[in-house]
């Protein structure tokens, strides 16, 4: 014998309402599928139901760009790196790439210091700094990754390197 609960207010129908349709087989890969009409009772339950408390859209991702247009005429000839800054503590290069018509950017910071591997202790400290920085950036990196960006932090014999840019 079946019993129904009078305490529930859900209008969602039971699974028995939808009878299994006959399956069709797709000719190339042999995948079986079915096309069927969703019962009106289900559609009503889905469209007229109250929103679940606590269910909401996430906040806007600040890493999703609003303008993807390319800026023509920046830098030297396409594909040729141009030295923008040549100072005692930094060199900044730019290489314009317009061949694929897609905006991309990569920033590579190579932090070099002779002290990074001057002793075993300093080498361990550089490695620890890289791990802690990666751990700290992990939370902010998730929405950036969803927006198609990536980053890496690595240590090397002369210091460490931070790079970030577009995945595609």
CSV table of N, CA and C in Angstrom, one decimal:
chain,number,residue,atom,x,y,z
A,1,UNK,N,0.8,-1.2,0.0
A,1,UNK,CA,0.0,0.0,0.0
A,1,UNK,C,0.9,1.2,0.0
A,2,UNK,N,0.5,2.3,-0.7
A,2,UNK,CA,1.3,3.5,-0.7
A,2,UNK,C,0.7,4.5,0.2
A,3,UNK,N,1.5,5.3,0.8
A,3,UNK,CA,1.1,6.4,1.6
A,3,UNK,C,1.6,7.7,1.1
A,4,UNK,N,0.8,8.7,1.2
A,4,UNK,CA,1.2,10.0,0.8
A,4,UNK,C,1.3,10.9,2.0
A,5,UNK,N,2.3,11.8,2.0
A,5,UNK,CA,2.5,12.7,3.1
A,5,UNK,C,1.8,14.0,2.9
A,6,UNK,N,1.0,14.4,3.8
A,6,UNK,CA,0.3,15.7,3.7
A,6,UNK,C,1.2,16.9,4.1
A,7,UNK,N,2.4,16.6,4.7
A,7,UNK,CA,3.2,17.7,5.2
A,7,UNK,C,4.0,18.3,4.1
A,8,UNK,N,4.2,17.6,3.0
A,8,UNK,CA,5.0,18.2,1.9
A,8,UNK,C,4.2,19.1,1.0
A,9,UNK,N,4.7,20.2,0.6
A,9,UNK,CA,4.0,21.1,-0.3
A,9,UNK,C,4.6,21.1,-1.7
A,10,UNK,N,5.5,20.2,-1.9
A,10,UNK,CA,6.1,20.2,-3.2
A,10,UNK,C,5.2,19.7,-4.3
A,11,UNK,N,5.1,20.3,-5.4
A,11,UNK,CA,4.3,19.9,-6.5
A,11,UNK,C,5.0,19.0,-7.5
A,12,UNK,N,6.3,18.6,-7.1
A,12,UNK,CA,7.1,17.8,-8.0
A,12,UNK,C,6.5,16.4,-8.2
A,13,UNK,N,6.3,16.0,-9.4
A,13,UNK,CA,5.7,14.7,-9.6
A,13,UNK,C,6.7,13.6,-9.3
A,14,UNK,N,6.2,12.4,-9.1
A,14,UNK,CA,7.1,11.2,-8.9
A,14,UNK,C,7.7,10.8,-10.2
A,15,UNK,N,8.7,10.0,-10.1
A,15,UNK,CA,9.4,9.5,-11.3
A,15,UNK,C,8.5,8.6,-12.2
A,16,UNK,N,7.4,8.0,-11.6
A,16,UNK,CA,6.5,7.1,-12.3
A,16,UNK,C,5.7,7.9,-13.3
A,17,UNK,N,5.6,9.2,-13.3
A,17,UNK,CA,4.8,10.0,-14.2
A,17,UNK,C,5.4,9.9,-15.6
A,18,UNK,N,6.7,9.8,-15.7
A,18,UNK,CA,7.4,9.8,-17.0
A,18,UNK,C,7.7,8.4,-17.4
A,19,UNK,N,7.1,7.9,-18.4
A,19,UNK,CA,7.4,6.5,-18.8
A,19,UNK,C,8.6,6.6,-19.7
A,20,UNK,N,9.5,5.6,-19.6
A,20,UNK,CA,10.7,5.6,-20.4
A,20,UNK,C,10.4,5.5,-21.9
A,21,UNK,N,10.9,6.5,-22.7
A,21,UNK,CA,10.7,6.5,-24.1
A,21,UNK,C,11.5,5.4,-24.8
A,22,UNK,N,11.2,5.2,-26.0
A,22,UNK,CA,12.0,4.3,-26.8
A,22,UNK,C,13.3,5.0,-27.3
A,23,UNK,N,14.4,4.3,-27.2
A,23,UNK,CA,15.7,4.8,-27.5
A,23,UNK,C,16.0,4.7,-28.9
A,24,UNK,N,16.6,5.8,-29.5
A,24,UNK,CA,17.1,5.8,-30.8
A,24,UNK,C,18.6,5.7,-30.8
A,25,UNK,N,19.2,5.1,-31.8
A,25,UNK,CA,20.7,4.9,-31.8
A,25,UNK,C,21.3,5.8,-32.8
A,26,UNK,N,22.2,6.7,-32.4
A,26,UNK,CA,23.0,7.6,-33.3
A,26,UNK,C,23.9,6.8,-34.1
A,27,UNK,N,23.9,7.0,-35.5
A,27,UNK,CA,24.6,6.1,-36.4
A,27,UNK,C,26.1,6.1,-36.4
A,28,UNK,N,26.8,7.2,-36.0
A,28,UNK,CA,28.2,7.3,-36.1
A,28,UNK,C,28.9,6.6,-34.9
A,29,UNK,N,28.5,7.0,-33.7
A,29,UNK,CA,29.1,6.4,-32.5
A,29,UNK,C,28.3,5.4,-31.7
A,30,UNK,N,27.0,5.2,-32.2
A,30,UNK,CA,26.2,4.2,-31.6
A,30,UNK,C,25.6,4.7,-30.3
A,31,UNK,N,25.6,6.0,-30.0
A,31,UNK,CA,25.1,6.5,-28.7
A,31,UNK,C,23.6,6.4,-28.7
A,32,UNK,N,23.0,5.9,-27.7
A,32,UNK,CA,21.5,5.8,-27.6
A,32,UNK,C,21.0,7.0,-26.9
A,33,UNK,N,19.9,7.6,-27.4
A,33,UNK,CA,19.3,8.7,-26.9
A,33,UNK,C,17.8,8.7,-27.1
A,34,UNK,N,17.0,9.6,-26.5
A,34,UNK,CA,15.6,9.7,-26.6
A,34,UNK,C,15.2,11.2,-26.6
A,35,UNK,N,14.2,11.4,-27.3
A,35,UNK,CA,13.6,12.8,-27.3
A,35,UNK,C,12.1,12.6,-26.8
A,36,UNK,N,11.8,13.3,-25.8
A,36,UNK,CA,10.4,13.2,-25.2
A,36,UNK,C,10.0,14.6,-24.7
A,37,UNK,N,8.7,14.7,-24.6
A,37,UNK,CA,8.1,16.0,-24.0
A,37,UNK,C,8.2,15.9,-22.5
A,38,UNK,N,8.6,17.0,-21.9
A,38,UNK,CA,8.6,17.1,-20.4
A,38,UNK,C,7.1,17.3,-20.0
A,39,UNK,N,6.6,16.5,-19.1
A,39,UNK,CA,5.2,16.6,-18.6
A,39,UNK,C,4.9,18.0,-18.1
A,40,UNK,N,3.8,18.5,-18.4
A,40,UNK,CA,3.4,19.8,-18.0
A,40,UNK,C,3.4,20.0,-16.4
A,41,UNK,N,3.1,18.9,-15.7
A,41,UNK,CA,3.2,18.9,-14.2
A,41,UNK,C,4.6,19.3,-13.8
A,42,UNK,N,5.6,18.7,-14.5
A,42,UNK,CA,7.0,19.0,-14.1
A,42,UNK,C,7.3,20.4,-14.4
A,43,UNK,N,6.9,20.9,-15.6
A,43,UNK,CA,7.2,22.3,-16.0
A,43,UNK,C,6.6,23.3,-15.0
A,44,UNK,N,5.4,23.0,-14.6
A,44,UNK,CA,4.7,23.9,-13.6
A,44,UNK,C,5.5,23.9,-12.3
A,45,UNK,N,5.9,22.7,-11.8
A,45,UNK,CA,6.7,22.6,-10.6
A,45,UNK,C,8.0,23.4,-10.7
A,46,UNK,N,8.6,23.3,-11.8
A,46,UNK,CA,9.9,24.0,-12.0
A,46,UNK,C,9.8,25.5,-12.1
A,47,UNK,N,8.7,26.0,-12.8
A,47,UNK,CA,8.6,27.4,-13.0
A,47,UNK,C,7.8,28.1,-11.9
A,48,UNK,N,6.9,27.4,-11.2
A,48,UNK,CA,6.1,28.1,-10.2
A,48,UNK,C,6.7,27.9,-8.8
A,49,UNK,N,7.7,27.1,-8.7
A,49,UNK,CA,8.3,26.8,-7.4
A,49,UNK,C,9.0,28.0,-6.8
A,50,UNK,N,9.1,28.0,-5.4
A,50,UNK,CA,9.8,29.1,-4.7
A,50,UNK,C,11.3,28.8,-4.8
A,51,UNK,N,12.0,29.9,-4.9
A,51,UNK,CA,13.5,29.8,-4.9
A,51,UNK,C,14.0,29.2,-3.6
A,52,UNK,N,15.0,28.4,-3.8
A,52,UNK,CA,15.6,27.8,-2.6
A,52,UNK,C,16.4,28.8,-1.8
A,53,UNK,N,16.2,28.8,-0.5
A,53,UNK,CA,16.9,29.8,0.3
A,53,UNK,C,18.4,29.5,0.2
A,54,UNK,N,19.2,30.6,0.0
A,54,UNK,CA,20.6,30.4,0.0
A,54,UNK,C,21.2,30.2,-1.4
A,55,UNK,N,20.3,29.9,-2.4
A,55,UNK,CA,20.7,29.6,-3.8
A,55,UNK,C,20.7,31.0,-4.5
A,56,UNK,N,21.9,31.3,-5.1
A,56,UNK,CA,22.0,32.6,-5.8
A,56,UNK,C,23.1,32.5,-6.8
A,57,UNK,N,23.2,33.4,-7.7
A,57,UNK,CA,24.2,33.5,-8.7
A,57,UNK,C,25.5,34.1,-8.0
A,58,UNK,N,26.7,33.7,-8.4
A,58,UNK,CA,27.9,34.2,-7.8
A,58,UNK,C,28.1,35.7,-8.2
A,59,UNK,N,28.9,36.4,-7.5
A,59,UNK,CA,29.2,37.8,-7.8
A,59,UNK,C,29.9,37.8,-9.1
A,60,UNK,N,29.9,39.0,-9.7
A,60,UNK,CA,30.5,39.1,-11.0
A,60,UNK,C,32.0,38.9,-10.9
A,61,UNK,N,32.6,38.2,-11.9
A,61,UNK,CA,34.0,37.8,-11.9
A,61,UNK,C,34.8,39.0,-12.4
A,62,UNK,N,35.6,39.6,-11.5
A,62,UNK,CA,36.4,40.8,-11.9
A,62,UNK,C,37.4,40.6,-13.0
A,63,UNK,N,37.7,39.3,-13.3
A,63,UNK,CA,38.8,39.0,-14.2
A,63,UNK,C,38.2,38.8,-15.6
A,64,UNK,N,36.9,38.8,-15.8
A,64,UNK,CA,36.3,38.7,-17.1
A,64,UNK,C,36.4,40.1,-17.8
A,65,UNK,N,37.1,40.2,-18.9
A,65,UNK,CA,37.3,41.6,-19.5
A,65,UNK,C,36.0,42.1,-20.2
A,66,UNK,N,35.8,43.4,-20.2
A,66,UNK,CA,34.7,44.0,-20.8
A,66,UNK,C,35.0,44.4,-22.2
A,67,UNK,N,36.2,44.6,-22.6
A,67,UNK,CA,36.6,45.0,-23.9
A,67,UNK,C,37.7,44.1,-24.5
A,68,UNK,N,37.4,43.4,-25.5
A,68,UNK,CA,38.4,42.4,-26.1
A,68,UNK,C,39.0,43.0,-27.4
A,69,UNK,N,38.8,44.2,-27.7
A,69,UNK,CA,39.3,44.8,-28.9
A,69,UNK,C,40.8,44.9,-28.8
A,70,UNK,N,41.4,44.7,-30.0
A,70,UNK,CA,42.9,44.8,-30.1
A,70,UNK,C,43.3,46.3,-30.3
A,71,UNK,N,44.4,46.7,-29.7
A,71,UNK,CA,44.9,48.0,-29.9
A,71,UNK,C,46.0,48.0,-31.0
A,72,UNK,N,45.6,48.5,-32.2
A,72,UNK,CA,46.6,48.4,-33.3
A,72,UNK,C,47.8,49.4,-33.1
A,73,UNK,N,48.9,49.0,-33.7
A,73,UNK,CA,50.0,50.0,-33.7
A,73,UNK,C,50.8,50.0,-32.5
A,74,UNK,N,50.6,49.1,-31.5
A,74,UNK,CA,51.4,49.2,-30.3
A,74,UNK,C,52.8,48.5,-30.5
A,75,UNK,N,53.8,49.0,-30.1
A,75,UNK,CA,55.1,48.4,-30.1
A,75,UNK,C,55.8,48.4,-31.5
A,76,UNK,N,56.8,47.7,-31.7
A,76,UNK,CA,57.6,47.6,-32.9
A,76,UNK,C,56.8,46.7,-33.9
A,77,UNK,N,57.5,46.2,-34.9
A,77,UNK,CA,56.9,45.3,-35.9
A,77,UNK,C,56.4,44.1,-35.2
A,78,UNK,N,55.3,43.5,-35.7
A,78,UNK,CA,54.7,42.3,-35.1
A,78,UNK,C,55.7,41.2,-34.9
A,79,UNK,N,55.7,40.7,-33.7
A,79,UNK,CA,56.6,39.5,-33.5
A,79,UNK,C,58.0,39.9,-33.0
A,80,UNK,N,58.4,41.2,-33.2
A,80,UNK,CA,59.7,41.6,-32.8
A,80,UNK,C,59.6,42.2,-31.4
A,81,UNK,N,60.3,41.7,-30.4
A,81,UNK,CA,60.3,42.3,-29.1
A,81,UNK,C,60.9,43.7,-29.1
A,82,UNK,N,60.3,44.5,-28.3
A,82,UNK,CA,60.7,45.9,-28.2
A,82,UNK,C,61.1,46.2,-26.7
A,83,UNK,N,62.3,46.7,-26.5
A,83,UNK,CA,62.7,47.0,-25.1
A,83,UNK,C,62.1,48.4,-24.7
A,84,UNK,N,61.1,48.4,-23.8
A,84,UNK,CA,60.5,49.6,-23.3
A,84,UNK,C,61.2,50.3,-22.2
A,85,UNK,N,61.8,49.5,-21.3
A,85,UNK,CA,62.5,50.1,-20.1
A,85,UNK,C,63.8,49.3,-20.0
A,86,UNK,N,64.9,50.0,-19.9
A,86,UNK,CA,66.2,49.4,-19.6
A,86,UNK,C,66.9,50.1,-18.5
A,87,UNK,N,66.5,49.8,-17.3
A,87,UNK,CA,67.0,50.4,-16.1
A,87,UNK,C,68.0,49.6,-15.3
A,88,UNK,N,68.6,50.1,-14.3
A,88,UNK,CA,69.5,49.3,-13.5
A,88,UNK,C,68.9,48.2,-12.7
A,89,UNK,N,67.6,48.2,-12.4
A,89,UNK,CA,67.0,47.1,-11.7
A,89,UNK,C,65.9,46.4,-12.5
A,90,UNK,N,65.6,46.9,-13.7
A,90,UNK,CA,64.5,46.2,-14.4
A,90,UNK,C,64.6,46.5,-15.9
A,91,UNK,N,64.2,45.4,-16.7
A,91,UNK,CA,64.1,45.6,-18.1
A,91,UNK,C,62.7,45.1,-18.5
A,92,UNK,N,62.0,45.9,-19.3
A,92,UNK,CA,60.6,45.6,-19.7
A,92,UNK,C,60.6,45.5,-21.2
A,93,UNK,N,60.1,44.3,-21.7
A,93,UNK,CA,60.0,44.0,-23.1
A,93,UNK,C,58.5,43.9,-23.5
A,94,UNK,N,58.2,44.2,-24.7
A,94,UNK,CA,56.9,44.0,-25.2
A,94,UNK,C,57.0,43.4,-26.6
A,95,UNK,N,56.2,42.4,-26.9
A,95,UNK,CA,56.1,41.8,-28.2
A,95,UNK,C,54.7,41.8,-28.7
A,96,UNK,N,54.4,42.5,-29.8
A,96,UNK,CA,53.1,42.6,-30.3
A,96,UNK,C,52.8,41.4,-31.2
A,97,UNK,N,51.7,40.8,-31.0
A,97,UNK,CA,51.3,39.6,-31.8
A,97,UNK,C,49.8,39.8,-32.3
A,98,UNK,N,49.6,40.1,-33.6
A,98,UNK,CA,48.3,40.4,-34.1
A,98,UNK,C,47.9,39.4,-35.1
A,99,UNK,N,48.7,38.4,-35.4
A,99,UNK,CA,48.4,37.4,-36.4
A,99,UNK,C,47.0,36.7,-36.2
A,100,UNK,N,46.7,36.3,-35.0
A,100,UNK,CA,45.5,35.5,-34.7
A,100,UNK,C,44.3,36.3,-34.3
A,101,UNK,N,44.5,37.6,-34.2
A,101,UNK,CA,43.3,38.5,-33.9
A,101,UNK,C,42.7,38.2,-32.6
A,102,UNK,N,43.4,37.8,-31.6
A,102,UNK,CA,42.9,37.5,-30.3
A,102,UNK,C,43.7,38.2,-29.2
A,103,UNK,N,43.0,38.9,-28.3
A,103,UNK,CA,43.8,39.6,-27.3
A,103,UNK,C,44.5,38.6,-26.3
A,104,UNK,N,45.7,38.7,-26.1
A,104,UNK,CA,46.5,37.9,-25.2
A,104,UNK,C,47.5,38.7,-24.5
A,105,UNK,N,47.8,38.4,-23.3
A,105,UNK,CA,48.9,39.1,-22.6
A,105,UNK,C,49.5,38.1,-21.6
A,106,UNK,N,50.8,38.2,-21.5
A,106,UNK,CA,51.6,37.4,-20.5
A,106,UNK,C,52.6,38.3,-19.9
A,107,UNK,N,52.6,38.2,-18.6
A,107,UNK,CA,53.6,39.0,-17.8
A,107,UNK,C,54.5,38.0,-17.1
A,108,UNK,N,55.8,38.2,-17.2
A,108,UNK,CA,56.8,37.4,-16.6
A,108,UNK,C,57.7,38.2,-15.8
A,109,UNK,N,57.6,38.0,-14.4
A,109,UNK,CA,58.5,38.8,-13.5
A,109,UNK,C,59.6,37.8,-13.1
A,110,UNK,N,60.8,38.1,-13.5
A,110,UNK,CA,62.0,37.2,-13.1
A,110,UNK,C,62.8,38.0,-12.0
A,111,UNK,N,62.6,37.6,-10.8
A,111,UNK,CA,63.2,38.2,-9.7
A,111,UNK,C,64.6,37.5,-9.4
A,112,UNK,N,65.7,38.2,-9.7
A,112,UNK,CA,67.0,37.6,-9.5
A,112,UNK,C,67.8,38.3,-8.4
A,113,UNK,N,68.4,37.5,-7.6
A,113,UNK,CA,69.3,38.0,-6.6
A,113,UNK,C,70.3,36.9,-6.3
A,114,UNK,N,71.6,37.3,-6.1
A,114,UNK,CA,72.6,36.4,-5.8
A,114,UNK,C,72.4,35.7,-4.4
A,115,UNK,N,71.7,36.3,-3.6
A,115,UNK,CA,71.4,35.8,-2.2
A,115,UNK,C,70.5,34.6,-2.3
A,116,UNK,N,69.8,34.3,-3.4
A,116,UNK,CA,68.8,33.3,-3.4
A,116,UNK,C,69.4,31.9,-3.1
A,117,UNK,N,70.5,31.6,-3.6
A,117,UNK,CA,71.2,30.3,-3.4
A,117,UNK,C,72.6,30.5,-2.8
A,118,UNK,N,72.8,31.5,-2.0
A,118,UNK,CA,74.1,31.8,-1.4
A,118,UNK,C,74.4,30.7,-0.3
A,119,UNK,N,73.3,30.1,0.2
A,119,UNK,CA,73.5,29.1,1.3
A,119,UNK,C,72.3,28.1,1.2
A,120,UNK,N,72.4,27.0,1.8
A,120,UNK,CA,71.3,26.1,1.8
A,120,UNK,C,70.1,26.7,2.5
A,121,UNK,N,70.3,27.5,3.6
A,121,UNK,CA,69.2,28.1,4.3
A,121,UNK,C,68.5,29.1,3.4
A,122,UNK,N,69.2,29.9,2.6
A,122,UNK,CA,68.6,30.9,1.7
A,122,UNK,C,67.8,30.2,0.6
A,123,UNK,N,68.4,29.1,0.1
A,123,UNK,CA,67.7,28.3,-0.9
A,123,UNK,C,66.3,27.8,-0.4
A,124,UNK,N,66.3,27.3,0.8
A,124,UNK,CA,65.1,26.8,1.4
A,124,UNK,C,64.1,28.0,1.7
A,125,UNK,N,64.6,29.1,2.0
A,125,UNK,CA,63.8,30.3,2.2
A,125,UNK,C,63.1,30.7,0.9
A,126,UNK,N,63.9,30.7,-0.2
A,126,UNK,CA,63.3,31.1,-1.5
A,126,UNK,C,62.2,30.1,-1.8
A,127,UNK,N,62.4,28.8,-1.6
A,127,UNK,CA,61.4,27.8,-1.9
A,127,UNK,C,60.2,28.0,-1.1
A,128,UNK,N,60.4,28.3,0.2
A,128,UNK,CA,59.3,28.5,1.1
A,128,UNK,C,58.5,29.7,0.7
A,129,UNK,N,59.2,30.8,0.3
A,129,UNK,CA,58.5,32.0,-0.2
A,129,UNK,C,57.6,31.7,-1.4
A,130,UNK,N,58.2,30.9,-2.3
A,130,UNK,CA,57.4,30.5,-3.5
A,130,UNK,C,56.2,29.7,-3.1
A,131,UNK,N,56.3,28.8,-2.2
A,131,UNK,CA,55.2,28.0,-1.8
A,131,UNK,C,54.1,28.8,-1.0
A,132,UNK,N,54.6,29.7,-0.1
A,132,UNK,CA,53.6,30.5,0.6
A,132,UNK,C,52.9,31.5,-0.3
A,133,UNK,N,53.6,32.1,-1.3
A,133,UNK,CA,53.0,33.0,-2.2
A,133,UNK,C,52.0,32.3,-3.1
A,134,UNK,N,52.3,31.1,-3.5
A,134,UNK,CA,51.3,30.3,-4.3
A,134,UNK,C,50.1,30.0,-3.4
A,135,UNK,N,50.3,29.6,-2.2
A,135,UNK,CA,49.2,29.3,-1.3
A,135,UNK,C,48.3,30.6,-1.1
A,136,UNK,N,49.0,31.7,-0.9
A,136,UNK,CA,48.2,33.0,-0.7
A,136,UNK,C,47.4,33.4,-1.9
A,137,UNK,N,48.0,33.1,-3.1
A,137,UNK,CA,47.3,33.5,-4.3
A,137,UNK,C,46.2,32.5,-4.8
A,138,UNK,N,46.2,31.4,-4.2
A,138,UNK,CA,45.3,30.3,-4.6
A,138,UNK,C,43.8,30.8,-4.6
A,139,UNK,N,43.4,31.5,-3.6
A,139,UNK,CA,42.0,31.9,-3.5
A,139,UNK,C,41.6,32.9,-4.6
A,140,UNK,N,42.5,33.9,-4.9
A,140,UNK,CA,42.2,34.9,-5.9
A,140,UNK,C,42.4,34.3,-7.3
A,141,UNK,N,43.2,33.2,-7.4
A,141,UNK,CA,43.5,32.6,-8.7
A,141,UNK,C,42.3,31.8,-9.2
A,142,UNK,N,41.4,31.3,-8.4
A,142,UNK,CA,40.3,30.5,-8.9
A,142,UNK,C,39.4,31.3,-9.8
A,143,UNK,N,38.9,32.5,-9.5
A,143,UNK,CA,38.0,33.2,-10.4
A,143,UNK,C,38.8,33.6,-11.7
A,144,UNK,N,40.1,33.9,-11.5
A,144,UNK,CA,41.0,34.2,-12.6
A,144,UNK,C,41.1,33.1,-13.6
A,145,UNK,N,41.2,31.8,-13.0
A,145,UNK,CA,41.3,30.7,-13.9
A,145,UNK,C,39.9,30.4,-14.6
A,146,UNK,N,38.8,30.7,-14.0
A,146,UNK,CA,37.5,30.6,-14.6
A,146,UNK,C,37.4,31.6,-15.8
A,147,UNK,N,38.1,32.7,-15.7
A,147,UNK,CA,38.1,33.7,-16.8
A,147,UNK,C,39.1,33.4,-17.8
A,148,UNK,N,39.8,32.3,-17.7
A,148,UNK,CA,40.8,32.0,-18.8
A,148,UNK,C,42.2,32.5,-18.5
A,149,UNK,N,42.5,32.8,-17.3
A,149,UNK,CA,43.9,33.3,-16.9
A,149,UNK,C,44.6,32.2,-16.1
A,150,UNK,N,45.9,32.3,-16.1
A,150,UNK,CA,46.7,31.3,-15.3
A,150,UNK,C,47.9,32.0,-14.7
A,151,UNK,N,48.5,31.4,-13.8
A,151,UNK,CA,49.7,31.9,-13.2
A,151,UNK,C,50.6,30.8,-12.7
A,152,UNK,N,51.9,31.1,-12.6
A,152,UNK,CA,52.8,30.1,-12.0
A,152,UNK,C,53.9,30.9,-11.3
A,153,UNK,N,54.4,30.2,-10.2
A,153,UNK,CA,55.5,30.8,-9.4
A,153,UNK,C,56.5,29.7,-9.3
A,154,UNK,N,57.7,29.9,-9.7
A,154,UNK,CA,58.7,28.9,-9.6
A,154,UNK,C,60.0,29.5,-9.1
A,155,UNK,N,60.8,28.7,-8.4
A,155,UNK,CA,62.1,29.2,-8.0
A,155,UNK,C,63.2,28.6,-9.0
A,156,UNK,N,64.3,29.3,-9.1
A,156,UNK,CA,65.4,28.9,-9.9
A,156,UNK,C,66.7,29.3,-9.2
A,157,UNK,N,67.8,29.0,-9.9
A,157,UNK,CA,69.1,29.2,-9.2
A,157,UNK,C,69.4,30.7,-9.0
A,158,UNK,N,68.8,31.6,-9.7
A,158,UNK,CA,69.1,33.0,-9.5
A,158,UNK,C,68.0,33.7,-8.8
A,159,UNK,N,66.9,33.0,-8.3
A,159,UNK,CA,65.8,33.7,-7.6
A,159,UNK,C,64.5,33.0,-7.8
A,160,UNK,N,63.5,33.7,-8.3
A,160,UNK,CA,62.2,33.1,-8.6
A,160,UNK,C,61.5,33.9,-9.7
A,161,UNK,N,60.5,33.2,-10.3
A,161,UNK,CA,59.8,33.8,-11.4
A,161,UNK,C,58.3,33.7,-11.2
A,162,UNK,N,57.6,34.8,-11.4
A,162,UNK,CA,56.2,34.8,-11.4
A,162,UNK,C,55.7,35.2,-12.8
A,163,UNK,N,54.8,34.3,-13.3
A,163,UNK,CA,54.3,34.6,-14.7
A,163,UNK,C,52.7,34.4,-14.6
A,164,UNK,N,52.1,35.3,-15.3
A,164,UNK,CA,50.6,35.2,-15.4
A,164,UNK,C,50.2,35.7,-16.8
A,165,UNK,N,49.0,35.2,-17.2
A,165,UNK,CA,48.5,35.6,-18.5
A,165,UNK,C,47.3,34.8,-18.9
A,166,UNK,N,47.0,34.9,-20.2
A,166,UNK,CA,45.8,34.2,-20.7
A,166,UNK,C,46.2,32.7,-21.1
A,167,UNK,N,45.2,31.8,-20.8
A,167,UNK,CA,45.4,30.4,-21.1
A,167,UNK,C,45.4,30.1,-22.6
A,168,UNK,N,44.5,30.8,-23.3
A,168,UNK,CA,44.3,30.4,-24.7
A,168,UNK,C,45.3,30.8,-25.6
